[in-house]
């Protein structure tokens, strides 16, 4: 049940209601405006000749044949762009010991992964640029490639960057309590190895950028499919030596991001550098094939973990040793160590225990760089934690739901600090589990499972409780020196016709930002959501903000919008009170009308007030403030993050002859604080679940021992399709954060966080009578059959 928005002055709140998305009609009619739809005068296209080797010295570059292609205008090497663009180094000061070498827009002396851009070809058409790029001849001297994470630090493994000393990018150890002593004396200790495959975002719209440099004005304008326009404004300004005020980044319609489009990519910076050199608009649109080798990857982890419990199922200790490979560079500016760091922070999250040790080891390798992707580190931490909890329950003969109930933080225990030193303001593990049990009818499912086994069908139930990090404060990036804003702003303006325009630093990536903001602003001002026009993603127009990442849009951007809208409401009522010779405190705005607070009697439409203020201001008192525009910014202060929580369940069947998993039903109960738009939240969760199921069952970027990508196309890389997906039921518990009046946390990543663990536990529940267990994602038919002993190496 949705909790009413606690605003006594607004009897008909828009918060908690499903409101149509303002941009839905435009998108359905095919009238969206994506980067590739934009055509500018004198525009040229750039394509890249990319390294075919995982590690190689760059020798002589022969451009003669490429230059002969009709339409080619100019070519650039790494040395050319190094003269106009400074390199970047992706480290954060608070991640002690993190190191990474300088990275250039185009490789200068060495190529370090298959797909790294080496030569840029600029031509009149995309086809000409691509043809010429294919004719570039580079004399590569192949070098040994480092591809195995677990041997990257061995003495006989080559060092990718000799100046770094070794292949270690980052290592962090967190230890709380006397872990070794607890494991020595515990009633039961369960150990397991986990691995999560590399995968990538496969966004509907590939990475896209069009950069125009106007030398007459010293102005750079970048039309960019990005999640963080202000961050990219800073990057272009810094590395191309342009004042920030002279860099404008415009982010229009975006065809999905999932974290893929929040990073700095060498080819995109190269596009901007080339535009500045040539003084002409330059467009780069990645194709699907190069996306597989150039979009960031994620989730490449190998883990050894163990859990200690007493005879009553009480968790005594958890020990995690995580290894991850990040490619040859840490990705700028967020760094590639964050995912491993999140694993340390999030393991054991829902549970009240005292002894905890977790270490992450982050190594360089000659593969596509990895970095943040939807639910950074969450699916890995949840799979480790929930996998161990299920194994412990089986080892002591306890129901997997019961062992969780015995260990989850009580719902009235908050605030608490976890063994990983994460501060939780308020969570609802028990209420969420209660709701899940009711939704799925747990006892009936267990009965169905037992009956199926009598018929030779192996069905399993998997439970996965989780926490999710949202609304990050400066403690995520700002503390480390990265110019990534944790605050966000919103400007709300009333126009003469009484309509409202809201300008927000949060971007629309297809997830419904415009709908959320229109509801919040409508709530704050007192107009219909249809009367609110939302504008996002333009650094020259919108207030400075962090953009869209880490489930921060509603919690940070929404609160800024609410405060700006309420301030505008106050300004409107002050003017209305003067016009009506009334007390402003006795007036209200409802559905675009100035009304009497108590009786609801309509006194004046906003359109009339707008007419007077904008066109007959001479009739108003001289000292009356009449600014019908307000800007507010918001940043969290009390907690480094706003944690949400939830629990997921999967019911599935495993064909023990083929190893094929059939998903029968999936449930998710999630507490994202106050729900603003139920339909949007539910669809965000369902979309996240689909991506989580993709990681659990299908998605795996594969390389050979030489660092060659083996399945870099949609013909070979599996993603979940509608036919494979189960029915999904979504429920909510609401525990609003007290850090804001809106009370919203985040919901964009919750589905992804828990789905893989729920599926893993369900598969293992199905296979337990046969003595088989899988912990290597994705859980392919081959891996299941190997676990059953029906396939041999």
CSV table of C-alpha atoms in Angstrom, one decimal, residues 395-659:
chain,number,residue,atom,x,y,z
A,395,UNK,CA,24.3,-27.7,6.0
A,396,UNK,CA,22.4,-27.4,9.3
A,397,UNK,CA,19.1,-28.6,7.9
A,398,UNK,CA,17.3,-25.2,8.2
A,399,UNK,CA,14.7,-23.6,5.9
A,400,UNK,CA,16.4,-20.9,3.8
A,401,UNK,CA,13.7,-18.3,4.8
A,402,UNK,CA,14.1,-19.2,8.5
A,403,UNK,CA,17.8,-18.7,8.5
A,404,UNK,CA,17.4,-15.3,7.0
A,405,UNK,CA,14.7,-14.2,9.5
A,406,UNK,CA,17.1,-15.2,12.3
A,407,UNK,CA,19.9,-13.0,11.0
A,408,UNK,CA,18.3,-9.9,9.3
A,409,UNK,CA,18.5,-6.6,11.1
A,410,UNK,CA,15.3,-6.0,13.0
A,411,UNK,CA,13.1,-3.4,11.3
A,412,UNK,CA,13.1,-1.3,14.5
A,413,UNK,CA,16.9,-1.5,15.0
A,414,UNK,CA,17.9,1.5,13.0
A,415,UNK,CA,20.1,3.4,12.6
A,416,UNK,CA,22.8,0.8,12.5
A,417,UNK,CA,26.3,0.4,11.1
A,418,UNK,CA,27.2,-2.8,9.3
A,419,UNK,CA,30.5,-4.8,9.8
A,420,UNK,CA,31.6,-3.2,6.5
A,421,UNK,CA,31.0,0.2,8.2
A,422,UNK,CA,28.1,1.1,6.0
A,423,UNK,CA,25.5,3.3,7.8
A,424,UNK,CA,21.9,2.3,7.4
A,425,UNK,CA,19.3,4.9,8.2
A,426,UNK,CA,16.2,2.7,8.0
A,427,UNK,CA,15.5,-0.6,6.2
A,428,UNK,CA,12.7,-3.1,6.2
A,429,UNK,CA,14.1,-6.6,5.7
A,430,UNK,CA,11.4,-8.4,7.8
A,431,UNK,CA,8.5,-6.5,6.4
A,432,UNK,CA,9.8,-7.2,2.9
A,433,UNK,CA,10.2,-10.9,3.6
A,434,UNK,CA,6.7,-11.0,5.1
A,435,UNK,CA,5.3,-9.4,2.0
A,436,UNK,CA,7.2,-11.8,-0.3
A,437,UNK,CA,6.0,-14.9,1.5
A,438,UNK,CA,2.4,-13.6,1.1
A,439,UNK,CA,2.9,-12.8,-2.6
A,440,UNK,CA,4.5,-16.1,-3.6
A,441,UNK,CA,2.6,-18.4,-1.2
A,442,UNK,CA,5.8,-20.0,-0.1
A,443,UNK,CA,4.2,-23.1,1.6
A,444,UNK,CA,2.2,-23.8,-1.5
A,445,UNK,CA,5.3,-23.6,-3.7
A,446,UNK,CA,7.1,-26.0,-1.5
A,447,UNK,CA,4.2,-28.4,-1.9
A,448,UNK,CA,4.3,-28.0,-5.6
A,449,UNK,CA,8.0,-28.6,-5.7
A,450,UNK,CA,7.6,-31.8,-3.7
A,451,UNK,CA,4.9,-33.1,-6.0
A,452,UNK,CA,7.0,-32.3,-9.1
A,453,UNK,CA,9.9,-34.3,-7.7
A,454,UNK,CA,7.7,-37.3,-7.4
A,455,UNK,CA,7.1,-36.9,-11.2
A,456,UNK,CA,10.9,-36.6,-11.9
A,457,UNK,CA,10.8,-32.8,-12.3
A,458,UNK,CA,13.5,-30.9,-10.5
A,459,UNK,CA,12.1,-27.5,-9.4
A,460,UNK,CA,13.8,-25.1,-7.1
A,461,UNK,CA,12.9,-22.0,-5.0
A,462,UNK,CA,15.6,-19.4,-4.6
A,463,UNK,CA,15.5,-16.5,-2.1
A,464,UNK,CA,17.9,-13.5,-2.2
A,465,UNK,CA,17.7,-10.6,0.3
A,466,UNK,CA,19.7,-7.5,-0.7
A,467,UNK,CA,20.6,-4.0,0.1
A,468,UNK,CA,21.1,-1.3,-2.6
A,469,UNK,CA,23.2,1.8,-2.5
A,470,UNK,CA,21.5,4.9,-3.8
A,471,UNK,CA,21.6,8.7,-3.5
A,472,UNK,CA,25.4,8.8,-3.2
A,473,UNK,CA,27.0,11.8,-1.4
A,474,UNK,CA,30.4,13.3,-2.1
A,475,UNK,CA,31.8,10.3,-0.2
A,476,UNK,CA,31.5,8.3,-3.4
A,477,UNK,CA,33.6,10.4,-5.8
A,478,UNK,CA,34.1,14.0,-4.6
A,479,UNK,CA,36.1,12.9,-1.6
A,480,UNK,CA,38.6,11.3,-4.0
A,481,UNK,CA,39.1,14.4,-6.0
A,482,UNK,CA,36.8,13.6,-9.0
A,483,UNK,CA,34.8,16.4,-10.4
A,484,UNK,CA,31.6,14.4,-10.3
A,485,UNK,CA,28.8,16.3,-8.6
A,486,UNK,CA,26.8,14.6,-5.9
A,487,UNK,CA,24.3,17.5,-5.7
A,488,UNK,CA,21.7,18.4,-8.2
A,489,UNK,CA,19.6,21.4,-9.0
A,490,UNK,CA,16.3,22.4,-10.5
A,491,UNK,CA,14.9,25.7,-11.8
A,492,UNK,CA,11.1,26.0,-11.9
A,493,UNK,CA,9.5,28.8,-13.8
A,494,UNK,CA,5.9,29.9,-14.3
A,495,UNK,CA,5.2,31.3,-17.8
A,496,UNK,CA,2.5,33.9,-18.6
A,497,UNK,CA,-0.1,31.2,-19.5
A,498,UNK,CA,0.2,29.6,-16.1
A,499,UNK,CA,2.2,26.6,-17.3
A,500,UNK,CA,5.4,25.6,-15.6
A,501,UNK,CA,8.8,24.8,-17.0
A,502,UNK,CA,11.2,22.7,-14.9
A,503,UNK,CA,14.9,22.5,-15.8
A,504,UNK,CA,16.8,19.7,-14.1
A,505,UNK,CA,20.4,18.5,-14.0
A,506,UNK,CA,19.1,14.9,-14.0
A,507,UNK,CA,19.0,13.3,-17.4
A,508,UNK,CA,16.4,11.3,-19.2
A,509,UNK,CA,17.8,8.0,-20.4
A,510,UNK,CA,14.5,6.3,-21.2
A,511,UNK,CA,13.8,5.4,-17.5
A,512,UNK,CA,11.1,8.1,-17.0
A,513,UNK,CA,12.9,11.0,-15.5
A,514,UNK,CA,10.5,13.5,-17.2
A,515,UNK,CA,7.5,11.8,-15.7
A,516,UNK,CA,8.9,11.7,-12.2
A,517,UNK,CA,10.0,15.4,-12.3
A,518,UNK,CA,6.6,16.5,-13.8
A,519,UNK,CA,4.8,14.8,-10.8
A,520,UNK,CA,7.1,16.3,-8.2
A,521,UNK,CA,6.9,19.8,-9.7
A,522,UNK,CA,3.2,19.6,-10.1
A,523,UNK,CA,2.9,18.5,-6.5
A,524,UNK,CA,5.1,21.3,-5.3
A,525,UNK,CA,3.5,24.1,-7.3
A,526,UNK,CA,-0.1,22.9,-7.4
A,527,UNK,CA,-0.7,22.4,-11.1
A,528,UNK,CA,-1.5,19.3,-13.2
A,529,UNK,CA,1.5,17.2,-14.3
A,530,UNK,CA,0.4,17.9,-17.8
A,531,UNK,CA,1.0,21.6,-17.2
A,532,UNK,CA,4.7,21.0,-16.5
A,533,UNK,CA,7.3,20.9,-19.2
A,534,UNK,CA,10.5,19.3,-18.2
A,535,UNK,CA,13.9,20.1,-19.8
A,536,UNK,CA,17.0,18.1,-18.9
A,537,UNK,CA,20.5,17.5,-20.2
A,538,UNK,CA,21.8,20.9,-21.3
A,539,UNK,CA,24.7,22.3,-19.4
A,540,UNK,CA,24.0,25.8,-20.7
A,541,UNK,CA,20.4,25.8,-19.5
A,542,UNK,CA,20.0,23.5,-16.6
A,543,UNK,CA,21.4,24.0,-13.1
A,544,UNK,CA,24.7,22.2,-12.3
A,545,UNK,CA,24.2,18.6,-11.3
A,546,UNK,CA,25.5,15.1,-11.3
A,547,UNK,CA,23.1,13.6,-13.9
A,548,UNK,CA,21.8,10.1,-13.9
A,549,UNK,CA,23.7,7.3,-12.1
A,550,UNK,CA,23.6,5.2,-8.9
A,551,UNK,CA,19.8,5.5,-8.6
A,552,UNK,CA,20.0,9.1,-7.7
A,553,UNK,CA,17.5,10.8,-10.0
A,554,UNK,CA,14.4,10.8,-7.8
A,555,UNK,CA,16.2,11.0,-4.5
A,556,UNK,CA,18.6,13.9,-5.3
A,557,UNK,CA,17.1,15.5,-8.5
A,558,UNK,CA,13.5,15.0,-7.3
A,559,UNK,CA,14.1,16.6,-4.0
A,560,UNK,CA,15.7,19.6,-5.7
A,561,UNK,CA,12.7,19.8,-7.9
A,562,UNK,CA,10.3,19.7,-5.0
A,563,UNK,CA,12.1,22.5,-3.1
A,564,UNK,CA,12.2,24.7,-6.2
A,565,UNK,CA,8.6,24.0,-6.9
A,566,UNK,CA,7.5,24.9,-3.4
A,567,UNK,CA,9.6,28.1,-3.5
A,568,UNK,CA,7.8,29.0,-6.7
A,569,UNK,CA,4.4,28.2,-5.1
A,570,UNK,CA,5.3,30.6,-2.3
A,571,UNK,CA,6.2,33.4,-4.8
A,572,UNK,CA,3.0,32.9,-6.7
A,573,UNK,CA,0.9,33.0,-3.5
A,574,UNK,CA,2.6,36.2,-2.4
A,575,UNK,CA,1.7,37.9,-5.6
A,576,UNK,CA,-1.8,36.4,-5.5
A,577,UNK,CA,-2.3,37.7,-1.9
A,578,UNK,CA,-1.5,41.2,-3.0
A,579,UNK,CA,-3.9,41.0,-6.0
A,580,UNK,CA,-6.7,39.5,-4.0
A,581,UNK,CA,-6.0,41.5,-0.9
A,582,UNK,CA,-5.9,38.3,1.1
A,583,UNK,CA,-3.5,36.5,3.5
A,584,UNK,CA,-1.1,34.3,1.5
A,585,UNK,CA,-1.4,31.7,4.3
A,586,UNK,CA,-5.1,31.3,3.5
A,587,UNK,CA,-4.5,30.7,-0.2
A,588,UNK,CA,-3.6,27.5,-2.1
A,589,UNK,CA,-2.9,26.4,-5.6
A,590,UNK,CA,-4.8,23.4,-6.9
A,591,UNK,CA,-4.9,22.2,-10.5
A,592,UNK,CA,-3.7,25.6,-11.7
A,593,UNK,CA,-6.1,27.7,-9.8
A,594,UNK,CA,-5.6,30.0,-6.8
A,595,UNK,CA,-8.1,28.8,-4.3
A,596,UNK,CA,-9.2,29.5,-0.8
A,597,UNK,CA,-7.3,27.1,1.5
A,598,UNK,CA,-10.2,26.1,3.6
A,599,UNK,CA,-13.2,26.1,1.3
A,600,UNK,CA,-11.4,25.3,-2.0
A,601,UNK,CA,-13.3,28.1,-3.7
A,602,UNK,CA,-11.5,29.2,-6.9
A,603,UNK,CA,-10.3,32.8,-6.7
A,604,UNK,CA,-8.1,33.2,-9.8
A,605,UNK,CA,-6.5,31.1,-12.5
A,606,UNK,CA,-2.7,31.1,-12.7
A,607,UNK,CA,-3.0,32.4,-16.3
A,608,UNK,CA,-4.5,35.6,-15.0
A,609,UNK,CA,-1.8,36.0,-12.4
A,610,UNK,CA,0.8,35.4,-15.1
A,611,UNK,CA,-0.8,38.1,-17.4
A,612,UNK,CA,-0.6,40.7,-14.7
A,613,UNK,CA,2.9,39.9,-13.6
A,614,UNK,CA,4.4,39.7,-17.0
A,615,UNK,CA,2.4,42.4,-18.9
A,616,UNK,CA,0.8,44.7,-16.3
A,617,UNK,CA,3.3,44.7,-13.6
A,618,UNK,CA,2.7,48.4,-13.2
A,619,UNK,CA,-0.5,47.6,-11.4
A,620,UNK,CA,1.2,45.7,-8.6
A,621,UNK,CA,2.8,47.3,-5.5
A,622,UNK,CA,6.2,48.6,-6.3
A,623,UNK,CA,8.0,46.7,-3.5
A,624,UNK,CA,6.2,43.4,-4.3
A,625,UNK,CA,8.6,40.6,-5.3
A,626,UNK,CA,7.4,39.2,-8.6
A,627,UNK,CA,10.1,36.7,-9.6
A,628,UNK,CA,8.1,33.7,-10.9
A,629,UNK,CA,11.2,31.5,-11.2
A,630,UNK,CA,13.1,29.7,-8.4
A,631,UNK,CA,16.2,27.5,-8.3
A,632,UNK,CA,17.1,25.1,-5.5
A,633,UNK,CA,19.9,22.6,-5.1
A,634,UNK,CA,19.9,19.5,-2.9
A,635,UNK,CA,22.6,17.2,-1.5
A,636,UNK,CA,22.4,14.6,1.1
A,637,UNK,CA,24.3,15.4,4.4
A,638,UNK,CA,23.5,13.0,7.2
A,639,UNK,CA,24.4,9.7,5.5
A,640,UNK,CA,27.0,8.9,2.8
A,641,UNK,CA,24.4,6.8,0.9
A,642,UNK,CA,20.7,6.2,1.1
A,643,UNK,CA,20.4,2.4,1.3
A,644,UNK,CA,17.4,0.6,0.0
A,645,UNK,CA,16.6,-3.0,0.6
A,646,UNK,CA,14.4,-5.8,-0.8
A,647,UNK,CA,14.1,-9.5,-1.4
A,648,UNK,CA,13.7,-11.5,-4.5
A,649,UNK,CA,12.5,-15.1,-5.2
A,650,UNK,CA,12.8,-17.3,-8.2
A,651,UNK,CA,10.9,-20.5,-9.0
A,652,UNK,CA,12.3,-22.5,-11.8
A,653,UNK,CA,12.7,-26.0,-13.3
A,654,UNK,CA,16.0,-27.7,-14.3
A,655,UNK,CA,16.0,-30.3,-17.0
A,656,UNK,CA,18.6,-32.7,-15.7
A,657,UNK,CA,19.1,-34.3,-19.1
A,658,UNK,CA,19.8,-31.1,-21.0
A,659,UNK,CA,20.8,-28.7,-18.3
